[in-house]
Structure formats: structure tokens, C-alpha cells
């Protein structure tokens, strides 16, 4: 199993580290445009192999995509992160060109690859990869909902004063400060709805904290987060590489599901060896559906800024 990660920055390197530590991939190739940077990150990570007990071979390359040839999975984390006060959507001007270029290079050398898109604004960048590569829709997956759901569970565990492992929950919709739809109605603590423990006001606070999860960290760190994003991407990579058939909210190209057409947005999906194997249509109540539709309108507006 060969995994290429384009963008050896904060998220790319974190993802490479988690993939290696989980020890399911034979090879991870890091690619970056900055001279020597991917090679340096790869060497540094390889020097943790005997300490962390993994056999994954990590190599780096400066813009030489022949090193990525015949990758099974590729992750796109190349592009600029936001600074405090910015929205993800403001990154489109620079990141669209980068993502277009990178996805074309990737498929030239790995025509059968499954691509996981991370660069922001992620839902729009995922749509752009569809338009650029023409790959089948099961082989292009946007990562946002897995991270947003992890943050939702963190906030729920904080409110419930319980360990995060007690909590289950999911965030669908667009990966943006206003577009996320945390499904509080369906969230549980060991099968008991969280609504049994928390007031409507407290749950509203959990939702709002979840939606601005990325912005909160960006303000604290001066740039956007990387540990949880890297872990979330590695979980998707593992689900595909190990044919786990696990369900994650992922940004998928919708063709009528949830009454939405021709955009990529976060919906529950089953991931396995064929990439995004199935979109799961859960029954949303009227309020949730209205939020999903509003979120889709936001993604559409950002997509309209793309030039093909
Ligand atoms: N979808 C999500 O949930 C999520 C989570 C975190 C970050 N992000 C996004 O991921 C992206 C990367 O974030 P980061 O913190 O790792 O940034 P970073 O600046 O640390 O790393 C980005 C890397 O991309 C490289 N790069 C730029 N142009 C390139 C090109 N044409 N080819 C190859 N490499 C190129 C840069 O040299 C840099 O090393 C940002 O757009 C950020 O907003 C998304
Ligand atoms: O917040 C960001 O800009 C990065 C990423 O999308 C995140 O949610 O951490």
C-alpha cells in the first residue's frame, strides 16, 4: 500500500506520522514544492521508526511526482493555511491553483489513485479535483467532517464531564465556520441521547463551539491546527487501505442525495478499498435539513468563484 501526501507542512507531516505509526502502509511519499523540505521531513520521521516501532518507508521529493507513481491513495494538503481573523473561503485565490496543479500531476503518475482532499476551502477544493481529474466520484473524498466530528465529541465530553470515548456524534454539512451541522439530536453517551443529560442551551453552546473549532485554534496558534487534522486524515487513509467499511462524514459529490446536486459537501459515507463506497442517507428532521440546505448554498457560492 503506497500513500502519497502532497504538502509536507504541518498537516501533511502530521498525517504521515500517524499513518506510519499505525503501521498499515508499506510506503509513504511526501511531496512538497519547497526545495529539500519533504526530504527533510521524511528523514526526520524515518528517524522515529525504531523509537515508535514502525516499518513504513517514508521518502520525500521536491516536486518530482515520478516518486509518487502507482500510489493507491494520495492526500492533498498543499496550500496556504488561514491566519487569525480569516475564513477558510478567503484561501481560494491561492489554493485553487495549487490544488488544480497538484491533482493533475498526481493522476498522471497514479491513474488508479484515490484522492483525499484536505486543502481549504475543502468542499470547494474537492469539487475542483472532480472537475480537474474526471476520476470516478468514489475516488475523490474531502476530509472535514471526520475532524469536525472529533471536535464535536471533544466539546460534548467537556459538557458531559465524561471521557471522550463515552461519546458518539457526527457533524455533517460544509467544512466552514457557519456551514457545519452538528447532529446533537443523534449524539449519544453510551447509547443514551445526550439530550437526556444536557439542556438545549448547553447543547447550542456545544454546537457553536464545534463550528468555530478551527477558528478557535487558529487564534490560539497563529496558524491552523494540525494534530487532529492529521489524525483525521490518517483515519480515512486507514479505512480505505484496510478496507474497513467504516462510516465517516466526508465531502462527497452529491447527485440528489439529501436533495442536493452538483456540489461536494459533508455527508455520512462508508469507506473501504473502493474509496467512498456508499453515501448513507439518514433521516434528518426539518431543522437539520434546513441547515443542510443553507450550508449547501454557502458551498455553492464559494464554488462559483472557481475558474475551470
Ligand atoms: N480539511 C481540513 O479539515 C483541514 C484541516 C487543517 C488544515 N487544512 C488545510 O490544509 C492546508 C495545509 O495546512 P498546513 O497547516 O499543513 O499548511 P503548511 O503551510 O504548514 O503546509 C502547506 C505545505 O504545502 C506546500 N505547498 C504549497 N504549494 C505547493 C505545491 N504547488 N506543491 C506541493 N506543495 C506545495 C508548502 O510548501 C507547505 O509546506 C491549508 O489549506 C489548510 O487550511 C484543512
Ligand atoms: O481552521 C482551519 O482553517 C483549518 C481546518 O479547516 C480546521 O478545521 O482545523
Tab-separated table of C-alpha atoms and ligand atoms in Angstrom, residues 81-82 87-88 91 118 120 147-148 151 175 177 180 213-215 217-218 224-226 229, ligand 2:
chain	number	residue	atom	x	y	z
A	81	UNK	CA	-3.480	27.815	5.897
A	82	UNK	CA	-5.547	30.692	7.264
A	87	UNK	CA	-12.231	32.492	6.879
A	88	UNK	CA	-11.286	29.308	5.010
A	91	UNK	CA	-7.852	30.940	0.777
A	118	UNK	CA	-7.652	18.480	2.754
A	120	UNK	CA	-9.155	24.688	2.183
A	147	UNK	CA	-12.271	16.292	12.109
A	148	UNK	CA	-15.376	18.333	12.912
A	151	UNK	CA	-14.123	18.246	17.832
A	175	UNK	CA	-16.486	22.446	6.465
A	177	UNK	CA	-17.393	28.330	10.359
A	180	UNK	CA	-21.270	22.795	9.833
A	213	UNK	CA	-13.367	24.807	16.325
A	214	UNK	CA	-10.855	25.574	13.556
A	215	UNK	CA	-11.065	29.345	14.063
A	217	UNK	CA	-7.349	27.006	17.290
A	218	UNK	CA	-6.166	29.382	14.562
A	224	UNK	CA	-4.483	26.500	11.692
A	225	UNK	CA	-4.381	23.207	13.575
A	226	UNK	CA	-2.503	20.055	12.516
A	229	UNK	CA	-6.443	17.185	11.162
B	2	LIG	O1	-9.489	26.016	10.550
B	2	LIG	C1	-8.816	25.896	9.535
B	2	LIG	O2	-8.624	26.835	8.755
B	2	LIG	C2	-8.117	24.599	9.246
B	2	LIG	C3	-9.005	23.421	9.253
B	2	LIG	O3	-10.040	23.522	8.311
B	2	LIG	C4	-9.518	23.087	10.620
B	2	LIG	O4	-10.719	22.954	10.788
B	2	LIG	O5	-8.677	22.930	11.535
